Amino acid sequence: MEATEPGPPVCLRGPGRPWPPGLTAELVDGEAGVNVAVHARDATAVDLCLFSEDGLTETARLRLPGHTDGVWHGFVAGVPLGQRYGLRAEGPWRPLSGQHFNPARLLIDPWTCSLPGDVSHLAREVGYRWGSPLQADTTDNASRVPKSRLIDRDAERRAGAAVARAPHVAPGRMVLYEAHVKSLTALHPDVPEDLRGTYAGLASAAVTGHLRRLGVTTLCLLPVFRAIDERHLLDKGLHNHWGYNTLSYFVPEPRFATRSAREAGPGDDGVRAEFRQMVDRLHREGFEVVLDVVFNHTAEGDALGPTLCWRGLSNAAWYSLDSQGRHLNPSGCGNTFNMGDPAVVQLIMDSLRWWVQAYGVDGFRFDLAVALGRDPAAGGGFQSRAPLFAAIAQDPVLAGVRLIAEPWDLGTDGYRLGAFGPRWQEWNDQFRDTARAWWLGHGCTRGLIARRLAGSSDVFQPGGRGPTAGINLITAHDGFTLADLTSYRNKHNQANGEGNRDGHNHNLSANGGHEGPTAEAAILERRGRWRRALLATLLCAQGSPQLLAGDELGHSQQGNNNAYCQDNPITWLDWAGADRALTGFVAALVRLRQRYPGLRHPQWFRGTPGSSGWPDIEWRTASGGAPVVADWEQPDGRLLVCVITVGHCHKPPRERLMLVLHAGENDTEISLPEGQWRLALDSASGFVAADDEPEVAVTTGRWTVGPITTALLVRQLAGGETL
């Protein structure tokens, strides 16, 4: 988008309106200009500052004349598209009471949709004098702050409407793939060199072909909103690679755009276009696109952090504070948005709608989502019907998008798995921890693993939700990769510069007898069995499975379980060293899951006979009997057997599935139900029956399962066959 030709001189024409927020290009009485509306509840004045095209010279400073319910507003004529601008706010400087107004700080518009410019050192732009946090720094910092840029929002929405629609993925068929734009593509040998690490590279044929071979339906991207590095990382020469430190909630991160896109035009138009093209391409290739979003905190950190936007526009309104004006911190990142303030709710809602309408994305995974349900004015506890959740539930633009919660934060009573409402899915860490414990030798009972395998009804059913509400996972960006989970007992985060103090200590991991890399065949064999058994458990369990990008390749982060600041080959996927056999195994598992409806049943099992006469699920001991209480609660029991008999779409079942999870160290003989059974999956050997090949015949009567094995046996039913 090119800036318009110079027009009439900029002139403040009147109070304008307090809505919509930010700067909106419009015509008033035939005169072109912008309506300006700034949420700054406790400010005594707000100025709109206009800058030259290069952002270096302030060309006008206009005091907004209107003030309505905490919103400062005005109509300014003569402001063209492409105009660079910033804000300044006057008000009390009382850090001990939570107010940090400082008109010497140029502020970013919270609603800006375009923010070109350098942000590499913004974490140092504090509002106080260095070494004296109670004294305001009155030196103007405008030369060091990126300027917002006025764009045509309606044109952006029209461009978003042209993005190809996403495919419809039915409940039960979704297979999520969590990935980082740069890490996924930076070392891919088949991605053109100029596209590696970029949006365009992610949408390239090499990457989409890999995802299609895996059977992925839904791509969940780590944060792509414009973000900055924290000060402690700048001091160490590191970068926030993951991006959980948001600066702008409407602007795509330009570092993931190609050089040609970043250099296209005077602003960031090329970046926005490339992001939109990525979504369009992924949709056309058959994938949904979900964004990991960070609305629980901002890049401004605690009271000693930078003054960039919200802090300077009324810290006490935008953020949750205690009665002494100190930041409440359930996010663990220094600040937390005040979810009881209507402006905060409106900002988040506008951001969500923007990414749907202007870019065509299909859903959101909400980081530390419990923080979004905390209202300090209502005691600060989590509310499942908090204002933001109610707003999302009724919004027509968001009616069809995926909503995924990370159902915890670091605040009081912050673990709320199962507490989110209809339409929400939630990361199920109980599945993660139970599966790890079962396979890697930590304390676990049959009862625990059975609950997780059957969809965690104890968690999700009481709220009236189905098995697909749970997002099952073994690994995620936060923690060990699968390769490291089975190679390290302890974290090794020295590269992060925090003395290995950061990252989780409760990993439920194992190393097979040696910490880290080894050439010992017996240890490598054990590790391979663990990995395949864990992956098979994930993809044979009821619920919605999520894979971590790189696990199918055997990617290691050298034992680093908190690699957020490693923008290097520690996190970049090692495509050249990929375990091709493991990749093929994962792809075959996904096909197996899609082939058999009993592995992705969208309803809760009842354990009672269906139309076929067999129970929909039947739990068995090795001898073929029904488990008694002692069998369920035995802490060292490492054999779980169940038989699933369900139809699809109200049709009679076509097969019975016998799922075996054997984490023991020795061969175990089990009794088979009546009929002829065939082997469809043996994770120990890596065997998965292909779609066009018959399963391997087993026998009737008894069958021996080897150690560390997830197995699936299938009995085909003749038409109309019943018990």
XYZ file of C-alpha atoms in Angstrom:
723
model
C 0.000 0.000 0.000
C 1.520 3.318 -1.036
C 1.009 6.466 0.987
C -1.325 8.918 -0.706
C -0.066 12.078 -2.347
C 0.327 15.041 0.006
C -3.079 16.533 0.669
C -4.436 19.368 2.769
C -2.476 20.300 5.887
C -3.144 18.197 8.946
C -5.720 19.874 11.137
C -7.620 18.907 14.285
C -11.293 19.321 13.357
C -13.170 18.289 16.466
C -13.705 15.736 19.214
C -14.540 12.852 16.910
C -15.874 9.676 18.554
C -14.649 7.346 21.313
C -15.064 4.340 19.042
C -13.605 2.372 17.250
C -10.276 2.177 19.122
C -7.085 3.309 17.468
C -6.844 5.334 14.256
C -9.529 4.785 11.647
C -9.413 6.399 8.212
C -12.793 7.899 7.278
C -14.658 10.787 5.674
C -16.416 13.364 7.857
C -18.497 16.005 6.075
C -16.624 15.208 2.879
C -13.225 15.718 4.483
C -10.744 12.821 4.657
C -8.947 12.151 7.889
C -8.742 9.828 10.853
C -10.812 9.303 13.928
C -8.510 8.782 16.888
C -9.652 6.940 20.031
C -7.194 6.040 22.792
C -8.020 4.077 25.949
C -6.100 5.925 28.676
C -8.383 5.922 31.700
C -6.285 7.844 34.244
C -4.515 10.193 31.830
C -4.988 13.945 32.068
C -4.215 14.436 28.365
C -3.280 12.407 25.278
C -1.404 13.646 22.220
C -1.311 12.214 18.706
C 2.219 12.675 17.303
C 2.719 12.508 13.542
C 6.086 11.732 11.977
C 7.819 11.962 8.632
C 7.955 8.917 6.353
C 11.354 7.884 7.731
C 9.993 8.167 11.267
C 12.739 10.520 12.396
C 11.017 13.893 12.448
C 7.924 14.764 14.437
C 5.827 16.883 12.094
C 2.800 17.581 14.283
C 1.584 17.083 17.839
C -2.160 17.260 18.359
C -3.909 17.121 21.731
C -7.082 15.049 21.579
C -9.989 17.249 22.705
C -12.614 14.592 23.509
C -12.744 12.518 26.679
C -15.482 9.925 27.202
C -15.397 7.177 29.827
C -11.625 6.948 29.881
C -11.235 7.245 26.092
C -9.470 10.286 24.603
C -10.596 11.047 21.074
C -10.574 13.490 18.185
C -10.980 13.799 14.415
C -7.871 14.887 12.515
C -8.223 15.943 8.883
C -5.515 15.575 6.276
C -3.892 12.412 7.646
C -3.059 10.120 4.676
C -2.769 6.355 4.550
C 0.776 5.363 5.351
C 1.135 8.105 7.966
C 3.622 7.242 10.766
C 2.485 8.149 14.256
C 2.789 7.566 17.986
C 1.041 8.599 21.176
C 1.990 10.484 24.325
C 0.014 10.555 27.543
C 0.157 12.913 30.497
C -0.898 11.976 33.993
C 0.451 11.239 37.445
C 3.904 9.769 37.938
C 3.376 7.654 41.051
C 5.194 4.320 40.600
C 4.457 3.233 44.158
C 0.746 3.586 43.405
C 0.953 1.896 40.020
C 0.915 4.976 37.751
C 3.749 5.511 35.251
C 2.646 8.369 32.990
C 5.562 10.009 31.235
C 4.944 12.232 28.179
C 8.626 11.918 27.244
C 7.914 8.316 26.209
C 6.519 7.852 22.709
C 3.908 5.108 22.890
C 2.730 2.530 20.386
C -0.968 2.471 19.534
C -2.385 -0.719 21.130
C -4.654 -1.156 18.092
C -2.067 -0.505 15.389
C -2.161 -2.977 12.508
C 1.173 -1.887 11.054
C 4.390 -1.381 13.001
C 7.512 -1.284 10.833
C 10.834 -0.398 12.378
C 13.535 -1.716 14.650
C 12.437 -3.226 17.964
C 15.699 -4.944 18.901
C 16.436 -2.825 21.975
C 12.977 -1.777 23.116
C 13.319 -3.684 26.396
C 15.680 -0.906 27.515
C 13.126 1.877 26.928
C 12.080 2.289 30.550
C 10.223 5.365 31.775
C 12.486 6.003 34.775
C 16.086 7.032 35.242
C 18.466 4.108 35.246
C 19.265 3.265 38.841
C 16.423 5.479 40.151
C 13.109 3.740 39.356
C 11.071 6.297 41.314
C 12.272 9.224 39.164
C 10.865 9.795 35.686
C 13.263 10.044 32.768
C 12.287 13.248 30.966
C 14.533 12.630 27.944
C 12.457 12.159 24.792
C 12.913 8.678 23.301
C 10.951 9.077 20.054
C 14.025 8.450 17.880
C 14.390 4.950 19.323
C 10.753 3.813 19.145
C 9.075 2.319 16.046
C 6.168 4.337 14.735
C 2.722 2.941 14.122
C 1.489 3.270 10.551
C -2.008 4.035 9.314
C -3.421 1.419 6.936
C -6.785 0.778 5.338
C -8.362 -1.834 7.634
C -11.287 -2.425 5.309
C -8.895 -3.251 2.463
C -7.091 -5.696 4.722
C -10.361 -7.426 5.569
C -11.232 -7.656 1.886
C -7.854 -9.288 1.242
C -8.527 -11.691 4.100
C -11.910 -12.596 2.640
C -10.124 -13.737 -0.528
C -8.040 -16.302 1.369
C -9.067 -19.849 0.506
C -11.360 -21.394 3.088
C -9.980 -24.021 5.409
C -11.033 -27.637 4.995
C -13.603 -28.927 7.467
C -11.981 -31.345 9.911
C -14.542 -33.482 11.727
C -14.236 -34.016 15.483
C -12.151 -37.071 16.111
C -10.170 -36.739 12.880
C -8.082 -33.756 13.939
C -4.337 -34.352 14.262
C -2.535 -31.268 15.533
C 1.082 -30.429 14.762
C 2.728 -27.782 16.944
C 5.509 -25.972 15.099
C 7.661 -22.855 15.063
C 7.855 -21.086 11.697
C 11.622 -20.698 11.707
C 12.596 -23.902 13.500
C 10.512 -25.991 11.111
C 12.062 -24.572 7.956
C 15.502 -23.086 8.744
C 17.492 -26.242 7.901
C 15.153 -27.967 5.454
C 17.322 -28.862 2.451
C 14.387 -28.909 0.032
C 13.102 -25.460 0.977
C 14.712 -22.812 -1.253
C 17.456 -21.062 0.677
C 15.818 -17.634 0.474
C 12.592 -19.069 1.942
C 14.075 -20.906 4.910
C 12.856 -19.679 8.277
C 9.918 -17.819 6.745
C 6.164 -17.904 6.250
C 6.730 -18.628 2.579
C 9.060 -21.492 3.466
C 6.468 -23.015 5.780
C 3.953 -22.990 2.932
C 6.454 -24.446 0.447
C 5.846 -27.778 -1.247
C 8.622 -29.457 0.744
C 6.982 -28.685 4.087
C 3.358 -29.186 3.088
C 4.308 -32.458 1.436
C 5.867 -33.667 4.684
C 2.803 -32.650 6.688
C 0.514 -34.370 4.216
C 2.545 -37.570 4.400
C 2.281 -37.465 8.190
C -1.491 -37.047 8.013
C -1.549 -33.764 9.906
C -4.831 -31.861 9.644
C -4.182 -28.794 11.777
C -1.033 -26.727 12.098
C -0.597 -24.849 15.391
C 2.044 -22.133 15.042
C 4.019 -20.788 17.973
C 3.534 -17.003 18.388
C 3.599 -14.982 15.180
C 2.540 -11.622 16.670
C 5.217 -8.946 16.755
C 7.331 -9.514 19.859
C 10.560 -8.281 21.472
C 13.456 -9.715 23.450
C 13.497 -9.292 27.227
C 16.258 -7.179 28.770
C 17.991 -10.133 30.447
C 18.288 -11.815 27.045
C 19.732 -8.669 25.473
C 22.340 -8.590 28.232
C 23.318 -12.193 27.389
C 23.293 -11.715 23.619
C 20.316 -14.085 23.255
C 16.905 -13.746 21.604
C 13.364 -14.762 22.537
C 13.047 -17.349 19.805
C 9.598 -18.613 20.796
C 8.054 -15.123 20.827
C 5.973 -15.262 24.028
C 6.618 -11.560 24.686
C 4.055 -9.688 22.616
C 4.514 -6.078 21.549
C 1.593 -5.783 19.119
C -1.541 -7.932 18.917
C -2.457 -7.066 15.323
C 0.906 -7.188 13.509
C 2.629 -10.287 12.042
C 6.220 -10.831 13.160
C 8.437 -9.499 10.319
C 11.483 -11.627 11.188
C 9.618 -14.635 9.748
C 9.046 -12.906 6.410
C 11.332 -13.225 3.405
C 13.755 -10.431 2.720
C 11.798 -9.433 -0.375
C 8.599 -9.142 1.677
C 10.308 -7.056 4.376
C 11.696 -4.699 1.756
C 8.476 -4.373 -0.248
C 7.349 -0.766 0.072
C 7.841 1.785 2.824
C 6.051 -0.152 5.576
C 5.304 -3.776 6.415
C 2.740 -4.337 3.657
C 4.831 -7.139 2.168
C 5.015 -8.947 5.504
C 1.247 -8.904 5.902
C 0.788 -10.099 2.334
C 3.215 -12.984 2.790
C 1.525 -14.111 5.998
C -1.835 -14.057 4.252
C -0.407 -16.007 1.315
C 0.937 -18.613 3.738
C -2.522 -19.160 5.230
C -4.081 -19.302 1.766
C -1.537 -21.872 0.583
C -1.942 -24.046 3.691
C -5.709 -24.004 3.281
C -5.412 -25.038 -0.351
C -3.127 -27.885 0.684
C -5.745 -29.131 3.136
C -4.555 -27.763 6.500
C -6.182 -25.679 9.199
C -4.056 -22.897 10.737
C -4.213 -22.237 14.482
C -2.176 -19.498 16.173
C -0.628 -19.665 19.629
C -1.628 -16.334 21.221
C -0.296 -14.637 24.361
C -2.939 -12.421 25.930
C -2.045 -13.106 29.550
C 0.864 -10.635 29.659
C 2.672 -8.118 27.468
C 6.252 -7.247 26.587
C 6.338 -4.472 29.212
C 7.088 -6.875 32.073
C 6.991 -5.790 35.714
C 7.244 -2.269 37.135
C 10.933 -2.114 36.165
C 10.204 -3.083 32.582
C 9.946 -0.798 29.550
C 7.220 1.786 28.933
C 6.133 1.072 25.359
C 2.346 1.171 25.200
C -0.136 0.097 27.893
C 2.002 1.158 30.867
C 2.190 4.681 29.509
C -1.557 4.741 28.735
C -2.591 3.954 32.336
C -0.720 1.115 33.933
C -3.376 0.831 36.660
C -6.174 0.328 34.138
C -4.558 -2.070 31.674
C -2.822 -4.326 34.188
C -3.912 -6.274 37.266
C -2.532 -4.607 40.381
C -2.872 -5.289 44.078
C -4.061 -2.707 46.621
C -0.516 -1.280 46.852
C -0.235 -0.754 43.101
C 2.047 -3.746 42.553
C 1.655 -6.013 39.541
C -0.213 -9.249 40.102
C 1.727 -11.914 38.270
C -0.133 -15.195 37.639
C 1.534 -15.280 34.230
C 4.977 -15.458 35.831
C 6.187 -12.904 33.275
C 6.001 -9.716 35.335
C 2.520 -8.458 34.483
C -0.944 -9.710 33.646
C -3.680 -7.933 31.714
C -6.609 -6.698 33.803
C -9.286 -8.994 32.449
C -11.985 -7.109 34.345
C -11.431 -3.947 32.296
C -13.676 -3.619 29.205
C -10.831 -2.087 27.192
C -8.703 -5.190 27.704
C -11.560 -7.466 26.652
C -12.182 -5.292 23.611
C -8.492 -5.339 22.630
C -8.371 -9.129 22.750
C -11.671 -9.555 20.922
C -10.640 -7.105 18.214
C -7.322 -8.922 17.828
C -8.965 -12.340 17.477
C -11.454 -11.032 14.929
C -8.650 -9.309 13.026
C -6.651 -12.487 12.509
C -9.768 -14.313 11.362
C -11.018 -11.578 9.064
C -7.788 -10.061 7.725
C -5.719 -13.248 7.509
C -8.178 -16.144 7.439
C -6.799 -18.115 10.409
C -8.899 -20.945 11.826
C -8.346 -20.869 15.545
C -6.255 -19.976 18.552
C -4.361 -21.740 21.290
C -4.415 -19.468 24.349
C -1.204 -19.434 26.372
C -1.772 -19.652 30.167
C -5.486 -19.308 29.535
C -6.482 -19.355 33.212
C -5.077 -15.825 33.497
C -7.709 -14.722 30.976
C -10.462 -15.668 33.414
C -9.098 -13.705 36.385
C -10.729 -10.399 37.371
C -8.870 -8.642 40.223
C -12.008 -6.692 41.131
C -13.813 -10.008 41.677
C -11.120 -11.465 43.917
C -8.701 -12.584 41.214
C -9.912 -16.186 41.043
C -10.621 -18.018 37.809
C -14.148 -17.727 36.408
C -15.246 -20.063 33.632
C -17.794 -17.401 32.619
C -15.385 -14.470 32.788
C -16.135 -11.446 30.560
C -13.697 -12.496 27.821
C -15.042 -16.046 27.634
C -18.608 -14.732 27.457
C -17.632 -12.309 24.690
C -15.964 -15.059 22.661
C -18.935 -17.392 23.102
C -21.425 -14.969 21.562
C -19.270 -13.459 18.817
C -20.438 -14.406 15.291
C -17.008 -13.877 13.715
C -15.462 -16.362 16.123
C -18.337 -18.839 16.013
C -16.518 -21.380 13.872
C -12.927 -21.066 15.068
C -11.032 -23.553 17.189
C -10.460 -22.497 20.795
C -7.682 -24.323 22.640
C -6.741 -23.469 26.225
C -3.553 -24.098 28.095
C -5.615 -24.624 31.256
C -3.248 -23.349 33.917
C -1.211 -20.361 35.052
C 1.105 -19.687 37.999
C -1.433 -17.950 40.208
C -3.416 -19.238 43.152
C -5.653 -22.153 42.153
C -4.150 -21.862 38.686
C -4.532 -25.477 37.579
C -7.983 -25.684 35.945
C -7.895 -28.604 33.543
C -11.484 -29.391 32.564
C -12.875 -26.046 33.752
C -13.346 -24.400 30.351
C -16.736 -24.341 28.698
C -18.400 -25.660 25.554
C -16.443 -25.354 22.277
C -13.143 -25.199 24.181
C -10.468 -27.839 23.889
C -7.717 -28.065 26.486
C -4.144 -29.281 26.647
C -4.323 -32.467 28.722
C -1.130 -32.596 30.771
C -2.560 -35.502 32.762
C -2.396 -37.589 29.595
C 1.198 -36.408 29.063
C 2.368 -37.189 32.584
C 0.542 -40.510 32.857
C 1.824 -41.794 29.513
C 5.371 -40.796 30.402
C 5.144 -42.395 33.834
C 3.659 -45.635 32.458
C 6.311 -46.156 29.791
C 9.404 -44.639 31.406
C 9.252 -46.392 34.742
C 7.748 -43.822 37.077
C 4.872 -44.466 39.474
C 1.643 -45.250 37.618
C -1.326 -47.561 37.963
C -3.475 -49.335 35.387
C -6.384 -47.196 36.464
C -4.550 -43.988 35.635
C -3.393 -45.048 32.181
C -6.820 -46.533 31.407
C -8.539 -43.215 32.166
C -6.176 -41.331 29.874
C -6.402 -43.914 27.101
C -10.206 -43.691 27.178
C -10.279 -39.879 26.813
C -10.030 -38.632 30.427
C -13.727 -38.800 31.203
C -12.968 -37.921 34.819
C -11.752 -34.528 33.585
C -14.061 -33.577 30.723
C -17.303 -35.513 31.089
C -18.554 -33.700 34.241
C -18.728 -30.467 32.226
C -20.801 -32.084 29.491
C -17.965 -32.231 26.968
C -16.834 -35.139 24.839
C -13.509 -36.974 24.502
C -12.274 -34.644 21.747
C -12.205 -31.761 24.253
C -8.882 -33.090 25.481
C -5.745 -32.301 23.489
C -3.532 -35.305 24.202
C 0.189 -34.758 23.965
C 3.441 -36.407 24.969
C 5.664 -33.394 24.311
C 5.262 -29.721 23.453
C 7.506 -26.763 22.748
C 7.815 -26.249 26.513
C 9.855 -29.198 27.784
C 11.861 -32.073 26.359
C 11.465 -33.252 22.797
C 10.563 -36.932 22.457
C 14.187 -37.813 21.676
C 15.384 -35.996 24.788
C 12.576 -37.340 26.968
C 14.002 -40.800 26.325
C 17.704 -39.800 26.455
C 18.035 -37.567 29.513
C 16.958 -37.951 33.116
C 17.852 -34.332 33.862
C 17.544 -31.035 32.012
C 20.662 -29.472 30.501
C 19.832 -25.795 30.003
C 23.263 -24.249 30.487
C 23.079 -22.563 27.065
C 20.245 -20.366 28.379
C 22.640 -18.527 30.697
C 20.690 -19.082 33.908
C 22.888 -21.682 35.550
C 20.495 -24.517 34.591
C 17.931 -23.138 37.054
C 15.258 -22.492 34.416
C 12.919 -25.090 32.955
C 10.893 -27.866 34.543
C 12.472 -30.303 36.967
C 9.546 -32.756 36.944
C 10.028 -34.277 33.508
C 9.173 -37.962 34.108
C 11.955 -38.797 31.665
C 14.471 -41.645 31.369
C 17.779 -42.203 29.612
C 18.005 -45.978 29.208
C 21.246 -46.248 31.148
C 23.314 -43.348 29.793
C 22.746 -39.590 29.927
C 22.624 -38.118 26.440
C 24.118 -39.379 23.167
C 25.498 -42.906 23.060
C 26.505 -45.528 20.531
C 25.552 -48.475 22.768
C 23.142 -50.611 20.790
C 21.123 -51.906 23.747
C 20.421 -48.387 25.014
C 19.483 -47.143 21.545
C 17.131 -50.109 21.127
C 15.408 -49.332 24.438
C 15.059 -45.663 23.559
C 13.555 -46.527 20.194
C 11.006 -48.828 21.826
C 10.023 -46.114 24.297
C 9.558 -43.526 21.557
C 7.443 -45.767 19.362
C 5.356 -46.962 22.309
C 4.681 -43.379 23.427
C 3.742 -42.244 19.931
C 1.499 -45.253 19.447
C -0.218 -44.595 22.774
C -0.834 -40.992 21.729
C -2.337 -41.909 18.370
C -4.396 -44.845 19.626
C -5.938 -42.941 22.543
C -9.364 -41.336 22.600
C -9.212 -37.546 22.353
C -7.430 -35.131 20.020
C -3.733 -35.926 19.452
C -1.049 -33.268 19.124
C 2.440 -33.932 17.794
C 5.442 -31.720 18.423
C 7.229 -30.799 15.214
C 10.472 -32.733 14.997
C 9.483 -35.645 17.193
C 8.791 -37.661 14.056
C 12.366 -36.891 12.953
C 14.041 -37.804 16.236
C 15.082 -34.186 16.779
C 17.099 -33.462 19.931
C 17.636 -30.148 21.723
C 20.705 -31.547 23.533
C 18.718 -32.007 26.727
C 17.483 -28.395 26.851
C 13.901 -28.414 28.128
C 13.400 -24.637 27.956
C 14.888 -23.672 24.612
C 12.886 -20.447 24.280
C 16.036 -18.372 23.698
C 17.873 -20.743 21.353
C 17.489 -19.374 17.834
C 20.046 -21.808 16.433
C 20.400 -25.502 15.517
C 19.396 -26.481 19.054
C 15.796 -25.714 18.063
C 16.053 -25.752 14.274
C 14.864 -29.158 13.118
C 17.663 -31.431 11.941
C 16.195 -32.633 8.663
C 19.521 -34.001 7.434
C 19.827 -36.275 10.467
C 16.176 -37.310 10.507
C 15.151 -40.787 11.600
C 13.284 -41.746 8.420
C 11.988 -44.974 9.882
C 10.435 -43.089 12.812
C 8.863 -40.604 10.404
C 7.284 -43.441 8.452
C 6.078 -45.040 11.684
C 4.308 -41.852 12.764
C 2.662 -41.451 9.361
C 1.475 -45.052 9.497
C 0.084 -44.521 13.003
C -1.971 -41.549 11.833
C -3.364 -43.587 8.943
C -4.184 -46.391 11.371
C -6.045 -43.957 13.603
C -8.077 -42.640 10.691
C -8.808 -46.173 9.442
C -10.413 -47.461 12.620
C -13.257 -45.436 14.176
C -12.733 -47.239 17.476
C -9.483 -45.305 17.976
C -11.229 -41.933 17.675
C -14.708 -42.496 19.074
C -16.362 -39.086 19.649
C -18.595 -40.374 22.459
C -17.768 -41.599 25.929
C -17.460 -45.327 26.385
C -20.107 -46.785 28.670
C -18.800 -50.306 29.109
C -22.244 -51.665 28.359
C -23.361 -53.820 25.413
C -24.304 -52.017 22.225
C -26.385 -53.204 19.288
C -23.716 -55.793 18.502
C -24.065 -57.353 21.944
C -20.447 -56.591 22.846
C -19.598 -53.772 25.268
C -18.235 -50.660 23.550
C -15.125 -51.121 25.706
C -14.084 -54.143 27.704
C -11.051 -54.093 30.036
C -9.202 -57.383 30.428
C -6.427 -58.941 32.461
C -3.721 -61.092 30.895
C -5.822 -64.164 31.621
C -8.854 -62.666 29.923
C -10.883 -61.864 33.028
C -12.319 -58.533 34.120
C -9.959 -56.514 36.367
C -10.847 -56.253 40.035
C -10.085 -53.212 42.204
C -6.645 -54.498 43.133
C -5.728 -54.876 39.452
C -6.575 -51.243 38.743
C -4.653 -49.806 41.671
C -1.548 -51.974 41.567
C 1.272 -49.405 41.317
C 3.670 -51.663 39.443
C 1.170 -53.116 37.002
C 2.559 -52.519 33.504
C 0.072 -54.387 31.312
C -3.191 -52.850 30.112
C -5.567 -54.613 27.728
C -8.887 -53.406 26.346
C -11.209 -54.403 23.528
C -13.168 -51.699 21.683
C -16.270 -52.508 19.620
C -17.983 -49.463 18.121
C -19.555 -48.520 14.839
C -19.249 -45.307 12.886
C -22.054 -42.847 12.154
C -24.664 -45.106 13.804
C -23.650 -48.086 11.674
C -22.893 -51.510 13.148
C -19.244 -52.183 14.007
C -17.103 -53.702 11.261
C -14.281 -54.808 13.538
C -13.227 -55.322 17.124
C -9.984 -53.701 18.286
C -7.772 -55.128 21.000
C -5.324 -52.540 22.344
C -2.382 -53.728 24.451
C -0.016 -51.457 26.398
C 2.833 -53.513 27.851
C 5.545 -51.489 29.590
C 7.128 -54.455 31.355
C 10.612 -55.859 30.765
C 9.681 -59.431 29.812
C 7.477 -61.212 27.321
C 3.920 -61.643 28.580
C 1.324 -64.095 27.367
C -2.238 -62.803 27.117
C -5.541 -64.490 26.430
C -7.321 -63.394 23.260
C -11.085 -63.005 23.015
C -12.978 -65.432 20.811
C -12.396 -65.320 17.068
C -9.492 -64.895 14.654
C -7.259 -61.902 15.430
C -4.683 -60.188 13.250
C -1.852 -57.854 14.242
C -2.227 -54.278 12.976
C 0.381 -52.565 15.171
C 3.493 -53.673 17.022
C 5.412 -50.629 18.221
C 8.385 -52.699 19.427
C 9.280 -53.691 15.876
C 7.831 -50.588 14.275
C 5.260 -52.599 12.334
C 2.005 -50.916 11.283
C -0.287 -52.613 8.772
C -0.751 -50.520 5.658
C -4.154 -49.543 4.303
C -3.833 -51.803 1.275
C -2.296 -54.798 3.076
C -3.930 -57.321 5.370
C -2.949 -57.342 9.001
C -0.578 -60.099 10.101
C -2.384 -63.233 11.248
C -1.912 -64.044 14.921
C -4.037 -66.922 16.124
C -6.844 -67.733 18.464
C -6.462 -68.460 22.124
C -3.241 -66.929 23.494
C -0.647 -64.462 22.184
C 2.724 -63.293 23.491
C 3.471 -59.568 23.649
C 7.065 -58.434 23.950
C 8.447 -55.841 26.379
C 7.832 -52.104 25.916
C 5.135 -52.583 23.294
C 1.953 -50.893 22.212
C 0.039 -53.373 20.069
C -3.251 -53.347 18.217
C -4.990 -56.531 17.167
C -8.046 -56.511 14.914
C -10.843 -58.977 14.435
C -12.916 -58.296 11.338
C -16.648 -58.881 11.777
C -18.854 -60.414 9.139
C -21.814 -58.275 8.097
C -24.354 -58.182 10.893
C -22.235 -60.384 13.187
C -23.153 -59.995 16.850
C -22.176 -61.574 20.102
